[in-house]
Amino acid sequence: MQTCALTGKPFEITAEDLVFYEKMGVLPPTLCPEERARRRMAWSNQRNLYHRTCDGTGKKIISNISSDKPLKVYDVNFWYSDKWDQLGSGRDFDFSRPFFEQFGELLLQAPIPSLFRSPGFDENSEYTNHAGKNKNCYLIFDSDQCHDVYYSQSVNACRDISDCFRAGNCELSYQLIDCMKCYGSAFLQDCDNCSESFFLKNCIGCQNCFGCINLRNKKYYFFNKPLSKEVYEKTLRELGKEQFSKLSHIQNHFFDWAKQFPQKFMMGVNNEDVIGNYLSHCKNAEYCFDSRNLWDCKYIQQGFEDAKNCMDCSEVGDGAELLYECNGVGYGAQNNCFVSNALSKVNNSTYSFHIPFSSDLFGCVGLHHQQYCILNKRYSKDEYFALKTKIIEHMKKAGEWGEFFPISLSPFGYNETVAQDYFPMTKEEIMKRGWKGKDEEESAKYEGPKVQIPSTIGETQDSICDQILECEQCAKNYRIAKPELKFYRKMNLPVPHSCPKCRHLARMKLRNPRKLYHRNCGNCGTGIETTYAPERPEKVLCEKCYEQALI
């Protein structure tokens, strides 16, 4: 067992881990897996967008880097153009100084793109980040190939949905969490192929169901009891779910009621030899979460399609292979270590940030379609490999080699990043560790009359889109966009009484943490690794016992 250099907690490095480290040419880690994941995620701001000025053109732009950050930020379209000198910030390596110190200085000088997405693939979707190939989308993140989607994260190939997290191939739906192929539904979690339903959890193939748990291929069920079509429809009409207060009451009742039902120890399908949660079509994947099609991987979060022989990575995939300590890397990426925000065919690169379509880069920032560069300075092939070898030896002596970028160098405040979602910290805790936090920006104070938010969508006038609303959770202001109002009318749902951020936080609270605990199956006593902590009230079952308990 090893001891985490930051927390003092023990963690394991196996013989198989050592073989992988040797293959990648790195030293074993000094931090435990949880702290390694936190450190990577602290270099990824997906959800927070700001107005600022492009340092290349002087135009007003939207960026995930706020204007108070002392970085050079170019509009993403301008950054990908040939209208500026990518290598203008290049510099020699100074062997009298630490590598990370020099990298931090380069980070302040080299222009980086305003958003993490490729231009030319989106239509009317300016307010998106970590996203691509979207049309008519607003404030969606980590999402691709969506049409008319709002306030959502990690959704793919969806149409006409809002306020969803990790949904795929869904349509005309609201408040989905970890759902696939659902239609005309709202407030579903861990559901697949369900339609015209409200308040379901762990249901598959259900139609016209309300308030149900653990159902398979059912129709006209109300709180797990079968009804005739006529009685079901009459019961729903009498609920008055179109009123905000009654809808909120139903939601709270459903959350409490759901706790009495057995839960499967992990969510996953078609897996072989896996440990983790929300895994599908994976083989030999240990301590992995929210991923699909992983082969021979370990400590992966959000592996998206076909990642092989990768370890300690977040948001990687689509043909990625031989990656170590990478964040936001994929689409054919091969043989990279300590690389962040570099989708699209990045190969054989190390310690670099924002380097799409590049290979053989070391310590570079803000380059695309480049090769054989160190600290943004280009070398011949032989010069590159000779200097790279010397720098690695220099980093080993300084204790830097084998560690991801320090959080203290991140261009983002910790509480702006994905790390805050999965490893939340208070401002005081962030400062105690010597990291940066981001104070919320003060917008122009609204001094008009307080708007009484309508209880039903039928009472809601078009004029609400011109009004400033106050969040009932945090008291911050928010607005209702015209396409959003149109969506609520389609769904016959009241407009939300809380801001997008509070709605996102509420969804995140409904998901289990990316942390495993050892428990015993509540029926047969078999040992299981699960994200349900031992003190939680739910009865947690192994896969065999769970399948037997289904209705």
Coordinates of C-alpha atoms in Angstrom, one line a residue:
M1 CA 0.0 0.0 0.0
Q2 CA 1.1 3.5 -0.8
T3 CA 0.2 6.7 1.2
C4 CA -1.3 9.7 -0.6
A5 CA 1.1 12.6 -0.4
L6 CA -1.8 15.1 0.0
T7 CA -4.4 13.4 2.3
G8 CA -2.3 10.7 4.0
K9 CA -4.8 8.0 3.0
P10 CA -3.5 4.6 1.9
F11 CA -4.0 3.5 -1.7
E12 CA -3.0 0.5 -3.7
I13 CA -0.6 0.2 -6.7
T14 CA -0.9 -3.3 -8.2
A15 CA 1.7 -5.3 -10.2
E16 CA -0.5 -4.6 -13.3
D17 CA -0.4 -0.9 -12.6
L18 CA 3.4 -1.0 -12.5
V19 CA 3.5 -2.7 -15.9
F20 CA 1.3 0.0 -17.4
Y21 CA 3.4 2.8 -15.8
E22 CA 6.5 1.2 -17.3
K23 CA 4.8 1.0 -20.7
M24 CA 4.0 4.7 -20.6
G25 CA 7.4 5.6 -19.3
V26 CA 6.1 7.3 -16.1
L27 CA 6.7 7.0 -12.4
P28 CA 4.0 5.6 -10.1
P29 CA 1.7 8.3 -8.7
T30 CA 2.1 9.9 -5.3
L31 CA -1.6 10.8 -4.9
C32 CA -4.5 8.5 -4.4
P33 CA -7.0 7.9 -7.3
E34 CA -9.6 10.3 -5.8
E35 CA -7.1 13.2 -5.6
R36 CA -5.7 12.4 -9.0
A37 CA -9.2 12.7 -10.5
R38 CA -9.9 15.9 -8.6
R39 CA -6.6 17.4 -9.9
R40 CA -7.5 16.6 -13.6
M41 CA -11.1 17.9 -13.3
A42 CA -9.9 21.1 -11.8
W43 CA -8.5 21.9 -15.3
S44 CA -12.0 21.7 -16.9
N45 CA -14.6 24.4 -16.7
Q46 CA -17.6 23.2 -18.7
R47 CA -20.6 25.1 -17.3
N48 CA -19.6 28.6 -16.5
L49 CA -19.6 31.1 -19.4
Y50 CA -18.8 34.8 -19.4
H51 CA -18.6 37.8 -21.7
R52 CA -15.1 39.1 -22.4
T53 CA -13.1 40.6 -25.2
C54 CA -11.1 38.6 -27.7
D55 CA -7.4 39.4 -27.3
G56 CA -6.8 38.9 -31.0
T57 CA -9.6 40.8 -32.6
G58 CA -11.0 43.1 -29.9
K59 CA -14.5 41.7 -30.4
K60 CA -16.9 40.8 -27.6
I61 CA -17.1 37.1 -27.2
I62 CA -18.5 34.3 -25.0
S63 CA -15.8 32.3 -23.1
N64 CA -15.4 29.9 -20.3
I65 CA -12.6 32.1 -19.1
S66 CA -13.8 35.2 -17.2
S67 CA -12.4 38.6 -18.0
D68 CA -10.6 38.8 -14.6
K69 CA -8.2 36.0 -15.6
P70 CA -4.8 37.3 -16.8
L71 CA -4.8 34.9 -19.9
K72 CA -4.8 35.6 -23.6
V73 CA -8.1 34.3 -25.0
Y74 CA -9.0 34.2 -28.6
D75 CA -12.4 33.7 -30.1
V76 CA -12.5 30.0 -31.0
N77 CA -13.0 30.7 -34.7
F78 CA -10.1 33.1 -34.8
W79 CA -7.9 30.8 -32.8
Y80 CA -8.3 28.0 -35.4
S81 CA -7.5 30.4 -38.2
D82 CA -4.0 31.2 -39.7
K83 CA -4.3 34.9 -38.9
W84 CA -2.0 34.8 -35.9
D85 CA 1.4 33.3 -35.1
Q86 CA 1.0 30.2 -33.0
L87 CA 4.7 30.0 -32.2
G88 CA 5.1 33.6 -31.2
S89 CA 5.0 32.6 -27.5
G90 CA 7.7 30.0 -27.9
R91 CA 10.7 30.0 -25.6
D92 CA 13.8 28.0 -24.6
F93 CA 13.7 25.6 -21.7
D94 CA 15.6 26.9 -18.7
F95 CA 17.3 24.0 -16.9
S96 CA 17.9 26.1 -13.8
R97 CA 14.2 26.3 -13.1
P98 CA 11.3 23.8 -12.5
F99 CA 9.3 22.7 -15.5
F100 CA 5.9 23.6 -14.0
E101 CA 7.1 27.2 -13.2
Q102 CA 8.0 27.7 -16.9
F103 CA 4.8 26.0 -18.1
G104 CA 2.8 28.4 -15.9
E105 CA 4.5 31.4 -17.5
L106 CA 3.7 30.1 -21.0
L107 CA 0.1 29.6 -20.0
L108 CA -0.2 33.3 -19.3
Q109 CA 1.3 34.2 -22.7
A110 CA 0.1 31.7 -25.3
P111 CA -3.4 32.4 -26.7
I112 CA -6.0 29.7 -25.9
P113 CA -9.5 29.3 -27.4
S114 CA -12.5 30.9 -25.8
L115 CA -14.5 27.7 -25.7
F116 CA -13.7 24.0 -25.9
R117 CA -15.4 23.1 -29.2
S118 CA -14.6 23.1 -32.9
P119 CA -16.1 25.8 -35.1
G120 CA -18.1 25.1 -38.2
F121 CA -20.1 22.2 -36.7
D122 CA -22.8 24.2 -34.7
E123 CA -25.8 26.2 -35.7
N124 CA -27.3 28.8 -33.5
S125 CA -25.6 27.3 -30.4
E126 CA -23.2 29.9 -29.3
Y127 CA -23.8 29.4 -25.6
T128 CA -22.4 25.8 -25.4
N129 CA -19.1 24.4 -24.3
H130 CA -17.3 21.0 -24.5
A131 CA -19.9 20.4 -27.2
G132 CA -20.3 20.0 -30.9
K133 CA -22.6 19.4 -33.9
N134 CA -25.6 21.0 -32.1
K135 CA -28.4 23.1 -33.5
N136 CA -30.6 25.6 -31.7
C137 CA -29.1 24.7 -28.3
Y138 CA -28.6 26.9 -25.3
L139 CA -26.5 26.3 -22.2
I140 CA -25.7 22.7 -22.9
F141 CA -22.3 21.2 -22.0
D142 CA -20.4 18.1 -22.7
S143 CA -23.0 17.3 -25.4
D144 CA -23.1 16.4 -29.1
Q145 CA -25.5 16.1 -32.0
C146 CA -28.5 17.7 -30.3
H147 CA -31.3 19.8 -31.6
D148 CA -33.4 22.3 -29.5
V149 CA -31.9 21.3 -26.2
Y150 CA -31.6 23.6 -23.2
Y151 CA -29.9 23.7 -19.8
S152 CA -28.5 20.2 -20.0
Q153 CA -25.2 18.3 -19.6
S154 CA -23.7 15.1 -21.0
V155 CA -26.6 14.6 -23.5
N156 CA -26.2 13.1 -26.9
A157 CA -28.4 12.8 -30.0
C158 CA -31.4 14.4 -28.2
R159 CA -34.1 16.6 -29.5
D160 CA -36.5 19.0 -27.7
I161 CA -35.4 18.3 -24.1
S162 CA -34.5 20.5 -21.2
D163 CA -32.8 20.3 -17.8
C164 CA -31.4 16.8 -18.4
F165 CA -28.1 15.1 -17.3
R166 CA -26.6 12.1 -19.1
A167 CA -29.4 11.4 -21.6
G168 CA -29.1 9.8 -25.0
N169 CA -31.5 9.6 -27.9
C170 CA -34.3 11.2 -26.0
E171 CA -37.0 13.5 -27.3
L172 CA -39.6 15.9 -25.8
S173 CA -38.6 15.3 -22.2
Y174 CA -37.8 17.2 -19.1
Q175 CA -35.6 16.5 -16.0
L176 CA -34.1 13.2 -17.2
I177 CA -31.1 11.7 -15.3
D178 CA -29.2 8.8 -16.8
C179 CA -31.9 7.9 -19.3
M180 CA -31.8 6.4 -22.9
K181 CA -34.4 6.4 -25.6
C182 CA -37.2 8.1 -23.6
Y183 CA -40.0 10.2 -25.1
G184 CA -42.6 12.6 -23.9
S185 CA -41.6 12.1 -20.2
A186 CA -40.5 14.1 -17.2
F187 CA -38.7 13.4 -13.9
L188 CA -37.2 10.0 -14.9
Q189 CA -33.9 8.5 -13.6
D190 CA -32.1 5.4 -14.7
C191 CA -34.7 4.6 -17.3
D192 CA -34.5 3.2 -20.8
N193 CA -37.0 3.2 -23.6
C194 CA -39.9 4.7 -21.6
S195 CA -42.6 7.0 -23.0
E196 CA -45.4 9.3 -21.8
S197 CA -44.4 8.8 -18.2
F198 CA -43.7 10.9 -15.1
F199 CA -41.6 10.2 -12.0
L200 CA -39.9 6.8 -12.8
K201 CA -36.7 5.3 -11.4
N202 CA -35.0 2.1 -12.7
C203 CA -37.7 1.4 -15.3
I204 CA -37.3 -0.1 -18.8
G205 CA -39.8 -0.3 -21.6
C206 CA -42.6 1.4 -19.7
Q207 CA -45.4 3.4 -21.2
N208 CA -48.0 5.7 -19.5
C209 CA -46.6 5.1 -16.0
F210 CA -46.5 7.5 -13.1
G211 CA -44.5 7.3 -9.8
C212 CA -43.1 3.8 -10.5
I213 CA -39.9 2.0 -9.4
N214 CA -38.2 -1.1 -10.9
L215 CA -40.8 -1.9 -13.5
R216 CA -40.2 -3.7 -16.8
N217 CA -42.4 -3.4 -19.9
K218 CA -45.5 -2.1 -18.0
K219 CA -48.3 0.1 -19.1
Y220 CA -50.8 2.2 -17.1
Y221 CA -49.2 1.8 -13.7
F222 CA -49.6 4.3 -10.9
F223 CA -47.1 4.1 -8.0
N224 CA -46.4 0.5 -9.0
K225 CA -50.1 -0.5 -9.2
P226 CA -51.8 -1.5 -12.5
L227 CA -54.8 0.6 -13.5
S228 CA -57.1 0.5 -16.5
K229 CA -56.4 3.2 -19.1
E230 CA -59.5 5.1 -18.1
V231 CA -58.8 5.1 -14.4
Y232 CA -55.1 5.9 -15.0
E233 CA -56.0 9.0 -17.1
K234 CA -58.7 10.1 -14.6
T235 CA -56.2 9.8 -11.7
L236 CA -53.6 11.9 -13.5
R237 CA -56.2 14.6 -14.3
E238 CA -57.1 14.8 -10.6
L239 CA -53.5 15.1 -9.5
G240 CA -53.2 18.6 -10.8
K241 CA -49.6 18.1 -11.7
E242 CA -49.7 21.1 -14.1
Q243 CA -49.6 23.3 -10.9
F244 CA -46.1 24.1 -9.6
S245 CA -46.9 23.6 -5.9
K246 CA -48.6 20.2 -6.5
L247 CA -45.9 19.1 -8.9
S248 CA -43.3 19.9 -6.2
H249 CA -45.3 18.0 -3.6
I250 CA -45.5 14.9 -5.8
Q251 CA -41.8 15.1 -6.5
N252 CA -40.9 15.2 -2.8
H253 CA -43.3 12.3 -2.0
F254 CA -41.8 10.2 -4.9
F255 CA -38.3 10.7 -3.6
D256 CA -39.3 9.5 -0.1
W257 CA -41.4 6.6 -1.4
A258 CA -38.6 5.4 -3.7
K259 CA -36.3 4.6 -0.8
Q260 CA -38.3 1.6 0.2
F261 CA -37.5 -0.3 -3.0
P262 CA -34.4 -2.4 -3.5
Q263 CA -31.6 -0.9 -5.6
K264 CA -29.2 -2.6 -7.9
F265 CA -25.6 -2.4 -6.6
M266 CA -24.4 -0.8 -9.9
M267 CA -26.0 0.5 -13.1
G268 CA -24.6 -1.3 -16.2
V269 CA -25.3 -3.6 -19.1
N270 CA -23.2 -6.0 -21.2
N271 CA -20.1 -5.8 -19.1
E272 CA -17.4 -8.3 -18.3
D273 CA -15.0 -8.0 -15.3
V274 CA -15.9 -4.4 -14.3
I275 CA -15.9 -2.4 -11.0
G276 CA -17.6 1.0 -11.0
N277 CA -21.0 2.5 -11.9
Y278 CA -22.9 3.4 -15.0
L279 CA -20.9 1.2 -17.3
S280 CA -22.0 -0.4 -20.6
H281 CA -20.3 -2.7 -23.0
C282 CA -17.0 -2.6 -21.0
K283 CA -14.4 -5.3 -20.4
N284 CA -11.7 -5.3 -17.8
A285 CA -12.6 -1.8 -16.5
E286 CA -11.8 -1.2 -12.9
Y287 CA -13.0 1.8 -10.8
C288 CA -14.6 3.4 -13.8
F289 CA -17.7 5.6 -13.9
D290 CA -20.1 6.9 -16.5
S291 CA -18.4 5.2 -19.4
R292 CA -19.1 2.9 -22.3
N293 CA -17.0 0.6 -24.5
L294 CA -13.9 0.6 -22.3
W295 CA -11.3 -2.2 -22.7
D296 CA -8.5 -2.8 -20.2
C297 CA -9.0 0.6 -18.4
K298 CA -8.7 1.8 -14.9
Y299 CA -9.8 4.9 -13.0
I300 CA -11.7 6.4 -15.9
Q301 CA -14.5 9.0 -15.6
Q302 CA -16.7 9.6 -18.6
G303 CA -15.1 7.4 -21.2
F304 CA -17.1 8.0 -24.4
E305 CA -16.9 5.1 -26.8
D306 CA -13.9 2.9 -27.5
A307 CA -11.1 3.7 -25.1
K308 CA -8.4 1.0 -24.6
N309 CA -5.5 0.7 -22.3
C310 CA -6.1 3.9 -20.5
M311 CA -5.6 4.8 -16.9
D312 CA -6.5 7.9 -14.8
C313 CA -8.4 9.8 -17.4
S314 CA -11.5 12.0 -17.5
E315 CA -13.7 12.6 -20.5
V316 CA -11.7 10.5 -23.1
G317 CA -12.6 8.1 -25.9
D318 CA -13.6 7.6 -29.5
G319 CA -10.6 5.5 -30.5
A320 CA -8.4 6.7 -27.7
E321 CA -5.6 4.3 -26.7
L322 CA -2.6 4.4 -24.3
L323 CA -3.6 7.5 -22.4
Y324 CA -2.4 8.3 -18.9
E325 CA -3.6 11.2 -16.7
C326 CA -5.4 12.9 -19.6
N327 CA -8.5 15.1 -19.4
G328 CA -10.7 15.9 -22.4
V329 CA -8.7 13.9 -24.9
G330 CA -10.1 11.7 -27.7
Y331 CA -11.1 11.2 -31.3
G332 CA -8.2 9.0 -32.3
A333 CA -5.8 10.2 -29.6
Q334 CA -2.9 7.8 -29.1
N335 CA 0.0 7.6 -26.6
N336 CA -0.4 10.7 -24.5
C337 CA 0.4 11.6 -20.9
F338 CA -0.6 14.6 -18.9
V339 CA -2.6 16.3 -21.7
S340 CA -5.7 18.3 -21.2
N341 CA -8.4 19.9 -23.5
A342 CA -7.1 18.3 -26.7
L343 CA -9.7 16.5 -28.7
S344 CA -9.1 15.4 -32.3
K345 CA -6.1 13.3 -33.2
V346 CA -3.5 14.2 -30.6
N347 CA -0.6 11.7 -30.5
N348 CA 2.6 11.2 -28.6
S349 CA 2.3 14.3 -26.6
T350 CA 3.1 15.2 -23.0
Y351 CA 2.3 18.0 -20.5
S352 CA 0.3 20.1 -22.9
F353 CA -3.0 22.1 -22.9
H354 CA -5.3 22.9 -25.9
I355 CA -3.3 21.2 -28.6
P356 CA -5.8 19.6 -31.1
F357 CA -4.6 18.0 -34.3
S358 CA -1.0 17.8 -33.1
S359 CA 1.6 15.2 -32.3
D360 CA 5.0 15.1 -30.5
L361 CA 4.5 18.1 -28.3
F362 CA 5.9 18.6 -24.9
G363 CA 4.9 21.4 -22.5
C364 CA 2.9 23.3 -25.1
V365 CA -0.1 25.6 -24.8
G366 CA -2.6 26.7 -27.4
L367 CA -1.2 25.1 -30.6
H368 CA -3.1 23.2 -33.3
H369 CA -1.8 21.2 -36.3
Q370 CA 1.8 21.3 -34.9
Q371 CA 4.6 18.8 -34.3
Y372 CA 8.0 18.6 -32.5
C373 CA 7.5 21.6 -30.3
I374 CA 8.6 22.2 -26.7
L375 CA 7.3 25.2 -24.8
N376 CA 5.7 26.3 -28.1
K377 CA 9.1 26.4 -29.9
R378 CA 9.6 24.1 -32.9
Y379 CA 12.6 21.8 -33.3
S380 CA 13.8 19.2 -35.8
K381 CA 12.7 15.7 -35.0
D382 CA 16.2 14.7 -33.6
E383 CA 16.5 17.9 -31.6
Y384 CA 13.0 17.4 -30.1
F385 CA 13.6 13.9 -28.8
A386 CA 17.0 14.8 -27.4
L387 CA 15.7 17.8 -25.6
K388 CA 12.6 16.0 -24.4
T389 CA 14.8 13.3 -22.8
K390 CA 16.9 15.9 -21.0
I391 CA 13.8 17.7 -19.7
I392 CA 12.3 14.5 -18.3
E393 CA 15.5 13.8 -16.4
H394 CA 15.4 17.3 -15.1
M395 CA 11.8 16.9 -14.0
K396 CA 12.6 13.6 -12.2
K397 CA 15.2 15.3 -10.1
A398 CA 12.7 18.0 -9.2
G399 CA 10.0 15.5 -8.3
E400 CA 7.7 16.8 -11.1
W401 CA 7.8 13.9 -13.6
G402 CA 4.8 11.7 -13.4
E403 CA 2.5 14.3 -11.8
F404 CA -0.4 16.0 -13.6
F405 CA -0.4 19.8 -13.7
P406 CA -0.9 21.3 -10.2
I407 CA -4.3 22.7 -9.5
S408 CA -2.6 26.0 -8.5
L409 CA -1.7 26.5 -12.2
S410 CA -5.2 25.9 -13.5
P411 CA -6.7 28.8 -15.5
F412 CA -10.0 28.3 -13.6
G413 CA -11.1 28.8 -10.1
Y414 CA -11.7 25.4 -8.4
N415 CA -15.4 26.1 -7.9
E416 CA -15.8 26.9 -11.6
T417 CA -14.7 23.4 -12.6
V418 CA -16.1 19.9 -13.0
A419 CA -14.2 19.0 -9.8
Q420 CA -16.7 21.1 -7.7
D421 CA -19.5 18.8 -9.0
Y422 CA -17.8 15.6 -7.8
F423 CA -15.5 16.8 -5.0
P424 CA -17.3 19.9 -3.7
M425 CA -15.3 22.3 -1.4
T426 CA -16.1 25.5 0.4
K427 CA -14.3 28.7 -0.4
E428 CA -12.3 28.3 2.9
E429 CA -11.3 24.7 2.0
I430 CA -10.1 25.8 -1.4
M431 CA -8.0 28.6 0.0
K432 CA -6.5 26.4 2.7
R433 CA -5.1 24.1 0.0
G434 CA -3.6 27.2 -1.8
W435 CA -5.9 27.0 -4.8
K436 CA -7.8 29.7 -6.6
G437 CA -11.5 30.2 -6.1
K438 CA -13.9 32.2 -8.3
D439 CA -16.2 34.8 -6.7
E440 CA -19.5 35.0 -8.4
E441 CA -19.7 37.9 -10.7
E442 CA -22.1 40.7 -9.7
S443 CA -24.5 41.4 -12.5
A444 CA -26.4 44.7 -12.8
K445 CA -28.7 44.7 -9.8
Y446 CA -32.3 44.4 -10.7
E447 CA -34.4 47.0 -9.0
G448 CA -37.7 46.5 -10.6
P449 CA -40.8 44.9 -9.0
K450 CA -40.6 41.3 -8.0
V451 CA -42.3 39.0 -10.5
Q452 CA -44.9 36.6 -9.2
I453 CA -44.1 33.4 -11.2
P454 CA -47.3 31.8 -12.5
S455 CA -48.3 28.5 -11.0
T456 CA -49.3 26.9 -14.3
I457 CA -48.2 27.2 -17.9
G458 CA -51.7 28.1 -18.9
E459 CA -51.4 31.3 -16.8
T460 CA -48.0 32.2 -18.2
Q461 CA -48.0 35.0 -20.7
D462 CA -45.4 35.6 -23.5
S463 CA -44.4 38.7 -21.5
I464 CA -42.6 36.5 -19.0
C465 CA -39.7 36.3 -21.4
D466 CA -39.1 40.1 -20.9
Q467 CA -39.1 39.8 -17.2
I468 CA -36.4 39.2 -14.6
L469 CA -37.2 36.3 -12.2
E470 CA -35.8 35.6 -8.8
C471 CA -34.7 32.1 -7.9
E472 CA -36.6 30.7 -5.0
Q473 CA -33.5 28.8 -3.9
C474 CA -30.6 31.2 -4.1
A475 CA -32.4 34.6 -4.8
K476 CA -30.3 35.2 -7.9
N477 CA -32.0 36.5 -11.1
Y478 CA -32.7 34.4 -14.2
R479 CA -34.8 34.6 -17.3
I480 CA -37.1 32.4 -19.4
A481 CA -36.1 32.3 -23.1
K482 CA -38.8 32.2 -25.8
P483 CA -37.8 28.7 -27.1
E484 CA -37.8 27.5 -23.5
L485 CA -41.3 28.8 -22.9
K486 CA -42.5 27.1 -26.1
F487 CA -41.0 23.8 -24.7
Y488 CA -42.9 24.1 -21.4
R489 CA -46.1 24.7 -23.3
K490 CA -45.5 21.5 -25.3
M491 CA -45.0 19.6 -22.1
N492 CA -47.8 21.3 -20.2
L493 CA -45.3 22.1 -17.4
P494 CA -45.0 25.2 -15.2
V495 CA -42.0 27.4 -15.8
P496 CA -39.2 26.6 -13.2
H497 CA -39.1 28.7 -10.0
S498 CA -35.3 28.2 -9.6
C499 CA -32.4 29.3 -11.7
P500 CA -30.5 26.9 -14.1
K501 CA -27.6 26.5 -11.7
C502 CA -29.8 25.4 -8.7
R503 CA -31.7 23.0 -11.0
H504 CA -28.4 21.5 -12.1
L505 CA -27.2 21.1 -8.4
A506 CA -30.5 19.5 -7.5
R507 CA -30.0 16.9 -10.3
M508 CA -26.5 16.2 -9.2
K509 CA -27.7 15.5 -5.6
L510 CA -29.9 12.7 -7.0
R511 CA -26.9 10.8 -8.3
N512 CA -24.6 8.7 -6.2
P513 CA -21.0 9.9 -5.8
R514 CA -18.2 8.4 -7.9
K515 CA -17.0 6.5 -4.9
L516 CA -17.2 2.8 -4.1
Y517 CA -18.0 1.1 -0.7
H518 CA -17.9 -2.5 0.2
R519 CA -21.3 -3.9 1.3
N520 CA -23.1 -7.2 1.3
C521 CA -26.1 -7.9 -0.8
G522 CA -29.3 -7.3 1.2
N523 CA -30.7 -10.7 0.2
C524 CA -28.0 -13.3 -0.3
G525 CA -25.1 -11.6 1.6
T526 CA -22.7 -11.7 -1.3
G527 CA -20.0 -9.1 -1.1
I528 CA -20.5 -6.2 -3.5
E529 CA -18.7 -2.9 -4.4
T530 CA -21.3 -0.2 -4.7
T531 CA -21.8 3.6 -4.7
Y532 CA -24.4 3.2 -2.0
A533 CA -22.7 4.1 1.3
P534 CA -23.3 1.5 4.1
E535 CA -25.3 4.0 6.2
R536 CA -27.8 4.7 3.5
P537 CA -31.3 3.3 4.0
E538 CA -31.8 1.7 0.7
K539 CA -31.7 -2.1 0.4
V540 CA -28.9 -2.8 -2.1
L541 CA -28.9 -6.1 -4.0
C542 CA -26.4 -8.0 -6.2
E543 CA -27.4 -8.3 -9.9
K544 CA -29.0 -11.8 -9.5
C545 CA -31.1 -10.8 -6.5
Y546 CA -32.1 -7.5 -8.1
E547 CA -33.4 -9.2 -11.2
Q548 CA -35.4 -11.6 -9.1
A549 CA -37.0 -8.7 -7.2
L550 CA -38.2 -6.9 -10.4
I551 CA -41.9 -6.7 -11.1

